Coordinates of C-alpha atoms in Angstrom, one line a residue:
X1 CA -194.4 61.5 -193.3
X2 CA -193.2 62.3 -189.7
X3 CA -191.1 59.4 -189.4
X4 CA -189.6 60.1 -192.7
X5 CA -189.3 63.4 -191.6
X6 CA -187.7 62.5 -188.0
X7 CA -184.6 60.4 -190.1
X8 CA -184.3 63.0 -192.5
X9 CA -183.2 65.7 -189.8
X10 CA -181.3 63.1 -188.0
X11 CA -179.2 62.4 -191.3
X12 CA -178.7 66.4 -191.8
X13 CA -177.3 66.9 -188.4
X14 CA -175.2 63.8 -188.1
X15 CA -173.6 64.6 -192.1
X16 CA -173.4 69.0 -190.9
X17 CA -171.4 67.5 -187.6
X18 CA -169.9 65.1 -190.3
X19 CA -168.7 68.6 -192.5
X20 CA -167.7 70.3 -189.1
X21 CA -165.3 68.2 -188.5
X22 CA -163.6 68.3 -191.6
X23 CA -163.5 72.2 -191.1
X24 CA -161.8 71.7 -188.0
X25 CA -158.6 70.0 -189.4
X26 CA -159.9 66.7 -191.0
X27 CA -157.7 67.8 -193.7
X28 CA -154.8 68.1 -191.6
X29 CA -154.8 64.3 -190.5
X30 CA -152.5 62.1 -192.5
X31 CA -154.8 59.0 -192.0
X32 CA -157.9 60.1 -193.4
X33 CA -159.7 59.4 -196.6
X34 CA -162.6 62.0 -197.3
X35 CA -165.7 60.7 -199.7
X36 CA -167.6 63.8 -200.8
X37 CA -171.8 62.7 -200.3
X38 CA -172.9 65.3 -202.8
X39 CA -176.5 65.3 -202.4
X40 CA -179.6 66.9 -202.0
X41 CA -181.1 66.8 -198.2
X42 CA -183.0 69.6 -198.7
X43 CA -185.7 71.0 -201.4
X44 CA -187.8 69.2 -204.0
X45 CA -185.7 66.0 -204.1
X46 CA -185.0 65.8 -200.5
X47 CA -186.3 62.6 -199.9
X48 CA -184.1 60.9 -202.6
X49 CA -181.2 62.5 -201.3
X50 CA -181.7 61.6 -197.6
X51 CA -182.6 58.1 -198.9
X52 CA -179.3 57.6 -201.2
X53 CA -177.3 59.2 -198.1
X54 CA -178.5 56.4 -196.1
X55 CA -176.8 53.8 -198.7
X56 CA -173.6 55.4 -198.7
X57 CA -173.7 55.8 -194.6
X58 CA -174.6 52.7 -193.7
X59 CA -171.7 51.6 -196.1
X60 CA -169.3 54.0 -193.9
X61 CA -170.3 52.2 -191.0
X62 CA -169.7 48.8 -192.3
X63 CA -166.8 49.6 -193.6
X64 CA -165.0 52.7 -192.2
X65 CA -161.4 52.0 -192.9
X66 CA -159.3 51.1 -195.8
X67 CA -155.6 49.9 -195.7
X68 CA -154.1 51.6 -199.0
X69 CA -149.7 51.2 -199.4
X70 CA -149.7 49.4 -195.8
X71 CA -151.2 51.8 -194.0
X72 CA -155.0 51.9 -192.4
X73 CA -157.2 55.1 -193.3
X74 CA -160.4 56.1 -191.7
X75 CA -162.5 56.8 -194.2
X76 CA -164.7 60.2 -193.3
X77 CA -167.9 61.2 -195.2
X78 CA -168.2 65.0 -196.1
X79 CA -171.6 65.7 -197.2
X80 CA -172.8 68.7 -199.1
X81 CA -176.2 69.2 -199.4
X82 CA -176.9 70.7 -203.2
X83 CA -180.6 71.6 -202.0
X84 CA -182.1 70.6 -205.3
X85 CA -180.8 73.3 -207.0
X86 CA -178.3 74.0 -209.7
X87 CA -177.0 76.7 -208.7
X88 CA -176.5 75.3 -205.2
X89 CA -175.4 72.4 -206.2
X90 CA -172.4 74.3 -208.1
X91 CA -171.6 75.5 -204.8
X92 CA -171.7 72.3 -202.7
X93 CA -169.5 71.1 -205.6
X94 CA -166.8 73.6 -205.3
X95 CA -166.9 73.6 -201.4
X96 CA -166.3 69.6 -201.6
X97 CA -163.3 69.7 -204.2
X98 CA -161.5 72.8 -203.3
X99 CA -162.4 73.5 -199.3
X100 CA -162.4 70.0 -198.2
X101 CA -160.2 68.5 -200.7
X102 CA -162.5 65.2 -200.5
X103 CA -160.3 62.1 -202.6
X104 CA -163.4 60.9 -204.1
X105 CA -167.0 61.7 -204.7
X106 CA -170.9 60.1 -204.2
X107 CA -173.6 61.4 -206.0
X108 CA -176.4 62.8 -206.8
X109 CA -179.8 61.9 -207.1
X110 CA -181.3 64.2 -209.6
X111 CA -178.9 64.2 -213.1
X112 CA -179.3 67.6 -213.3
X113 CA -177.3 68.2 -210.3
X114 CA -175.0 66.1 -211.1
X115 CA -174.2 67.6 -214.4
X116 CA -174.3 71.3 -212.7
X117 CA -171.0 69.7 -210.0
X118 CA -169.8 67.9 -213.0
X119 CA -166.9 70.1 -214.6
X120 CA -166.2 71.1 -211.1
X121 CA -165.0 68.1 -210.1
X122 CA -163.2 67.2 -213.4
X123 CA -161.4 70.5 -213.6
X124 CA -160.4 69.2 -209.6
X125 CA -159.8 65.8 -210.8
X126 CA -161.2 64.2 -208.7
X127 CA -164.1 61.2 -209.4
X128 CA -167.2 61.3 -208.7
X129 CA -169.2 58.4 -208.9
X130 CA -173.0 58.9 -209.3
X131 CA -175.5 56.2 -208.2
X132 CA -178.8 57.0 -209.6
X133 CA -178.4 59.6 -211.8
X134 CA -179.7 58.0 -215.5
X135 CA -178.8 60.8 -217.7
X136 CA -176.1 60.0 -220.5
X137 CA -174.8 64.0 -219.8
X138 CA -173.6 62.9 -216.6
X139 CA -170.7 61.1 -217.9
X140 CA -170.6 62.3 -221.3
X141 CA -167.1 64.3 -222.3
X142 CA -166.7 63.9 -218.6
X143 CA -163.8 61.6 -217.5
X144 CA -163.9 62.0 -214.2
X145 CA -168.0 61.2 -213.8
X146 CA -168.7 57.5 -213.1
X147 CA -172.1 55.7 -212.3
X148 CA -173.1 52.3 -211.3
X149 CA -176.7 52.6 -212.1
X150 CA -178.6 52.0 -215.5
X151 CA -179.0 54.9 -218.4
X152 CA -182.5 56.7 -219.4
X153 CA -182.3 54.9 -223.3
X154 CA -182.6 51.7 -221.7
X155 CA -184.9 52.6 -219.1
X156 CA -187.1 54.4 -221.5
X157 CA -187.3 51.3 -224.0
X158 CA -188.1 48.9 -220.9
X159 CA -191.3 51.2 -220.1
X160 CA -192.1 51.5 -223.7
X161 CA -191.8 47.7 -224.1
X162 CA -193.7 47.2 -221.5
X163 CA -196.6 49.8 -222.6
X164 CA -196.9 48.3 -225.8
X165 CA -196.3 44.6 -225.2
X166 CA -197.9 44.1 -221.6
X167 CA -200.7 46.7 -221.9
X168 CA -201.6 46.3 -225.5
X169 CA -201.4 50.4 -225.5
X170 CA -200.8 51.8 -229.4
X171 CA -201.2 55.5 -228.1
X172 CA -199.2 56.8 -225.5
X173 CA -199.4 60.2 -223.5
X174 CA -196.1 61.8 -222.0
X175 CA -196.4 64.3 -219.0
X176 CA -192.9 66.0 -218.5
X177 CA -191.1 68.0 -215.5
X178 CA -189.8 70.2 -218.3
X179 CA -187.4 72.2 -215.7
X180 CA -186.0 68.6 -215.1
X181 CA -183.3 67.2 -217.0
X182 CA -183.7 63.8 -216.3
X183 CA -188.0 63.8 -217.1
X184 CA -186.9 65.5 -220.4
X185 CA -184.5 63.3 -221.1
X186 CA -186.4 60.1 -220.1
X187 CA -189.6 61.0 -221.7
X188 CA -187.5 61.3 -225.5
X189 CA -186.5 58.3 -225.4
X190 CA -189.6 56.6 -223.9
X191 CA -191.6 58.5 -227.1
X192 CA -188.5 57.4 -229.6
X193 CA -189.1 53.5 -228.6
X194 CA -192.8 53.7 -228.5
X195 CA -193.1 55.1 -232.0
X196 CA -190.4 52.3 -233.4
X197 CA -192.7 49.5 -231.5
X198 CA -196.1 50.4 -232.7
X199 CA -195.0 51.7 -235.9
X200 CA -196.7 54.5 -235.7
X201 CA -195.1 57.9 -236.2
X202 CA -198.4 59.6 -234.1
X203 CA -198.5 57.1 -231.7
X204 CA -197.9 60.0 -229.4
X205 CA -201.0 61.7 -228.9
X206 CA -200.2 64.3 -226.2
X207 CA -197.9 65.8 -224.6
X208 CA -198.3 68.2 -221.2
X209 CA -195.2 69.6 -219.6
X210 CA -195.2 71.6 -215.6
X211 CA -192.2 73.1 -213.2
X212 CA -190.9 71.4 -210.6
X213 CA -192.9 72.7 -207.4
X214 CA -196.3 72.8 -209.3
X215 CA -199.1 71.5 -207.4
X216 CA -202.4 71.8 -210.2
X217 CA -202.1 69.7 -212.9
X218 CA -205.8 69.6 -214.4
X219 CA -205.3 71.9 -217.3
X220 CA -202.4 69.1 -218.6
X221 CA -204.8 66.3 -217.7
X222 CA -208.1 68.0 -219.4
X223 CA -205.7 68.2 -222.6
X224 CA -204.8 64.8 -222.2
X225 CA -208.3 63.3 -221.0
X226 CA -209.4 64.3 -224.7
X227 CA -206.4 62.6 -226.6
X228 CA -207.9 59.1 -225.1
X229 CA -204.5 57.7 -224.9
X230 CA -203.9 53.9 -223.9
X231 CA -201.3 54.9 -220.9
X232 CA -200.1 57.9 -219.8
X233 CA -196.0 58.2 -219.2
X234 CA -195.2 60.5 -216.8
X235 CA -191.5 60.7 -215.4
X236 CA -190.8 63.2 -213.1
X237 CA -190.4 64.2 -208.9
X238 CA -191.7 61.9 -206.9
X239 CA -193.9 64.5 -205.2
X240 CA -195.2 66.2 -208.5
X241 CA -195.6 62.9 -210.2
X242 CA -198.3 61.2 -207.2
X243 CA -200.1 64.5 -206.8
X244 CA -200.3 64.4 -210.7
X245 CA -201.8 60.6 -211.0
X246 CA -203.9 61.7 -207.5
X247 CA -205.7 64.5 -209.8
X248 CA -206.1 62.2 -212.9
X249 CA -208.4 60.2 -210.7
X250 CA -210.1 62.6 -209.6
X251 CA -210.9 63.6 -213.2
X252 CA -211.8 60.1 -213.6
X253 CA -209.0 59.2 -215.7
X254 CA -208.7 55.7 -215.1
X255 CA -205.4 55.3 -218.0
X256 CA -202.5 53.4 -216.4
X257 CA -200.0 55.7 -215.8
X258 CA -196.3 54.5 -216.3
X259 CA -193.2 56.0 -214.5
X260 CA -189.0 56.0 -213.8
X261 CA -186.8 55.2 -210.9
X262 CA -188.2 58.4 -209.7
X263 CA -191.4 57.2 -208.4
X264 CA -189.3 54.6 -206.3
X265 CA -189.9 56.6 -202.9
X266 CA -191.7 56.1 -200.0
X267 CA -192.8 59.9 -200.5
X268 CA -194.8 58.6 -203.8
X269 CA -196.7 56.2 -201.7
X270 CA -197.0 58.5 -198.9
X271 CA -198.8 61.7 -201.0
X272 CA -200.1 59.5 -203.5
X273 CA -202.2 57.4 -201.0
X274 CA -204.9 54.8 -202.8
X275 CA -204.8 57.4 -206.0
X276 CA -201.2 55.6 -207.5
X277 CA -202.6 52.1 -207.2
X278 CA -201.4 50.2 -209.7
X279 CA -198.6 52.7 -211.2
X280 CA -195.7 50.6 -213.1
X281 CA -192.4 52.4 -212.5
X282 CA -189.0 50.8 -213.7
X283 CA -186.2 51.0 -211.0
X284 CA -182.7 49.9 -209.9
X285 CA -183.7 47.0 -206.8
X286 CA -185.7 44.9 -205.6
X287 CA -186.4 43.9 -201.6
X288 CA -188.0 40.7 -202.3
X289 CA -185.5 38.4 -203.2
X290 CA -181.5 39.2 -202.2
X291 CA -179.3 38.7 -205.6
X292 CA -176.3 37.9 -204.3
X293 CA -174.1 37.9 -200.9
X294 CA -173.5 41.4 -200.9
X295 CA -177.6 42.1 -201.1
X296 CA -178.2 39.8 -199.0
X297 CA -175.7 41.6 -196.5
X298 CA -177.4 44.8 -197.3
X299 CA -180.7 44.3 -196.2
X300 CA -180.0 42.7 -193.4
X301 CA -177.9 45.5 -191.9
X302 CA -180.3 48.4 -193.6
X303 CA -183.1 46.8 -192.2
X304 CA -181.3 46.6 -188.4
X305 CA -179.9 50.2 -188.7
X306 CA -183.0 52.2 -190.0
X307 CA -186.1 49.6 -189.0
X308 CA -187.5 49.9 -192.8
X309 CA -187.2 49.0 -195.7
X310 CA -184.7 50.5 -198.2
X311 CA -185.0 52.7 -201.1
X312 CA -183.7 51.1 -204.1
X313 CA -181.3 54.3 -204.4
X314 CA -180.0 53.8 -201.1
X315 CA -178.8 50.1 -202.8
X316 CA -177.0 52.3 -205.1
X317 CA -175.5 54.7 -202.8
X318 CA -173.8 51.6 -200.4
X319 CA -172.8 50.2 -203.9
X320 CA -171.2 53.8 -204.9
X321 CA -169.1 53.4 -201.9
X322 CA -168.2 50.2 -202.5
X323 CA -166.9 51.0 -206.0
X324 CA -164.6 53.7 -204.2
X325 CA -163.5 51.5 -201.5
X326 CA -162.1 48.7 -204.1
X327 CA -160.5 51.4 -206.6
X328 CA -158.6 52.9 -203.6
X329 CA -157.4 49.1 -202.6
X330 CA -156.3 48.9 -206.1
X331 CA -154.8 52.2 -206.5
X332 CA -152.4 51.3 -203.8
X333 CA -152.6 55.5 -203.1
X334 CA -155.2 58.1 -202.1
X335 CA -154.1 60.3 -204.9
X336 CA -157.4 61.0 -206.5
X337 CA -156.2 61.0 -210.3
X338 CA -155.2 57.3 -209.8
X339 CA -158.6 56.6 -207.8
X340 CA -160.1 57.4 -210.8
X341 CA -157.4 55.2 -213.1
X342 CA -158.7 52.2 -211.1
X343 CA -162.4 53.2 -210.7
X344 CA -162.4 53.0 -214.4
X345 CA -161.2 49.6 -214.5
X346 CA -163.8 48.3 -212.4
X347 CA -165.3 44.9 -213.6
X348 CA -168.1 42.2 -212.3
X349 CA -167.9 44.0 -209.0
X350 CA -170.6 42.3 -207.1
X351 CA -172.7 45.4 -205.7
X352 CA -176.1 45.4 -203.6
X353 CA -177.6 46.1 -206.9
X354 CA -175.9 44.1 -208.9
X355 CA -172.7 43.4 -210.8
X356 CA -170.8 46.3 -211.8
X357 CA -168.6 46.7 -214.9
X358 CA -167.5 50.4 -216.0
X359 CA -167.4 50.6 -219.6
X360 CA -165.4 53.0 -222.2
X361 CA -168.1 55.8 -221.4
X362 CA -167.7 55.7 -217.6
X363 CA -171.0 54.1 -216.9
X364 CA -172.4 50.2 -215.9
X365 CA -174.5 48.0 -217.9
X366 CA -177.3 46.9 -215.0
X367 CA -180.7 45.2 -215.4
X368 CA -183.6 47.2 -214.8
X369 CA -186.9 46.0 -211.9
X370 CA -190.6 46.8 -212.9
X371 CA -192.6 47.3 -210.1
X372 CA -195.8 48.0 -209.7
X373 CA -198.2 49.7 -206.5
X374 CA -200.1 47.2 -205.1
X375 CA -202.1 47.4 -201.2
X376 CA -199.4 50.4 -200.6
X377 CA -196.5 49.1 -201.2
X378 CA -194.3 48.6 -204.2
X379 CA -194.0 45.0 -205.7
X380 CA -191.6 43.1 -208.2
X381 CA -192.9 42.4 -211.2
X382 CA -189.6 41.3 -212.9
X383 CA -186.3 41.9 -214.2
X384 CA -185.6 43.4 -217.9
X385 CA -182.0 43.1 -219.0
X386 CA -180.3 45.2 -221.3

């Protein structure tokens, strides 16, 4: 946790100095391209944040100029921290599209923080492009939201699939973060999949919801201990979800519990410790095999920047970046209105993650990874496409 810790300050003051600068006349300069890196560094989804920031940085520093109508731009990241809070994260919004007048937008992790800077930036126009944010009311009625990552009804009925087909399980238990848009969301359409697999309109034989911040969970997992169900799907903060499975344990719930993208953070390993052994989670990347060139390209150079291994989000953020970088190419202008013209004509974009095509809605068809918690560390299980 202290070295997690130690990056995570280092990101903050190298993306405040990053914001600094833009105060001090970044707008002014006719040869600079600002990316908004809309995020939360600080707060319940911290970690996330830091670790998607690290994606897009890293792609900054690989690539920190763009040559748009003949002319060479520096590209200059203005970060925001939305500090995992709606309200906040209206804020960091507003300062990105109407203080720093940023062309283009990354983020966030956490849909609901996405959706809160949403109509900000499309009443700005300017596009935003989110990386892991899985929730269809990101983009939805938004034109100016993007994403390059997978949606919850897909990611839901891979987990569900899973449950019912690779753990035999005909009774499932769901454990929401009900003040969480995303766990909400993700948990619906896990339940709506489950039912249509098994048949079985009370297939679903609990349900327990909690805040984001709670810490005690045994009431929920008494409630749930006496359903009996086959597995337990609980989507939600990384944080609240291993301190969740650590108490189940310790109730002597032995249930597989099943998770989202979420989980996919060394924080969940980290609080969790030996408790979330063998946890299933679904999730954007894999480390173990590159995909492509660009994958290959991206580990290499996360791997020598940050001496660890990358967060699948962080895949995403580089790939975000990525997306911008070729719309602005084909824009032939830094006028963000046609940014987002070209960002919606995006197709087989090879990405760290995968190839990237922006349908009619504004949002890419990608595979989804299983993984599973194994010794400590997360490992592949396979790939489920849509």
């Amino acid at each position: 946790m202290k070295k997690s810790m130690g990056i995570f300050l280092a990101l903050s003051l190298v993306f405040s100095f990053a914001v600094i600068l833009a105060g001090c006349g970044g707008s002014a300069q006719s040869n600079v391209i600002k990316i908004g890196v809309f995020e939360p560094l600080t707060g319940a989804n911290g970690a996330g944040g830091a670790d998607e920031a690290e994606g897009i940085k890293l792609a900054n520093m690989l690539y920190p100029t763009v040559t748009v109508g003949g002319k060479e731009y520096k590209i200059e990241l203005v970060v925001a921290d939305n500090k995992s809070d709606k309200v906040e994260a209206a804020n960091a919004a507003t300062m990105l599209a109407q203080k720093a007048k940023v062309n283009a937008v990354i983020g966030s992790w956490g849909s609901s923080l996405s959706m809160a800077g949403g109509p900000i930036f499309a009443e700005a126009k300017i596009p935003a492009v989110g990386a892991s944010c899985t929730n269809p009311n990101v983009t939805k009625g938004n034109e100016y939201y993007f994403r390059v990552c997978f949606l919850d009804p897909f990611q839901g009925e891979v987990m569900a699939t899973y449950a019912f087909k690779n753990l035999g399980a005909k009774k499932a238990a769901i454990v929401r973060e009900v003040s969480n848009d995303y766990s909400v969301g993700l948990a619906k359409f896990f339940a709506d999949s489950f039912i249509k697999l098994t048949g079985d309109p009370n297939a679903i034989v609990a349900q327990a919801d909690y805040n984001t911040g709670d810490q005690d969970f045994n009431a929920q997992l008494t409630n749930i201990k006496k359903a009996n169900p086959d597995v337990i799907f609980a989507p939600g903060n990384f944080t609240e979800s291993a301190l969740l499975i650590k108490q189940a344990r310790q109730q002597g719930i032995t249930t597989p519990f099943l998770g989202g993208d979420t989980w996919d953070e060394a924080a969940f390993l980290e609080v969790g410790g030996k408790e979330v052994e063998g946890a299933v989670l679904s999730t954007f990347f894999a480390n173990d095999v590159p995909i492509n060139a660009t994958s290959a390209l991206f580990l290499k150079e996360f791997r020598a920047k940050f001496n660890k291994e990358p967060a699948a989000v962080a895949a995403l953020g580089f790939d975000a970046y990525l997306v911008i970088l070729d719309a602005l190419k084909r824009a032939n202008s830094t006028d963000p209105v046609k940014i987002r013209a070209e960002i919606a004509k995006t197709t087989n974009f090879e990405g760290a993650a995968g190839s990237i095509t922006i349908n009619a809605e504004r949002n890419a068809e990608k595979d989804a990874v299983i993984k599973v918690v194994k010794d400590g560390k997360f490992h592949y299980l396979t790939t489920v496409k849509p």
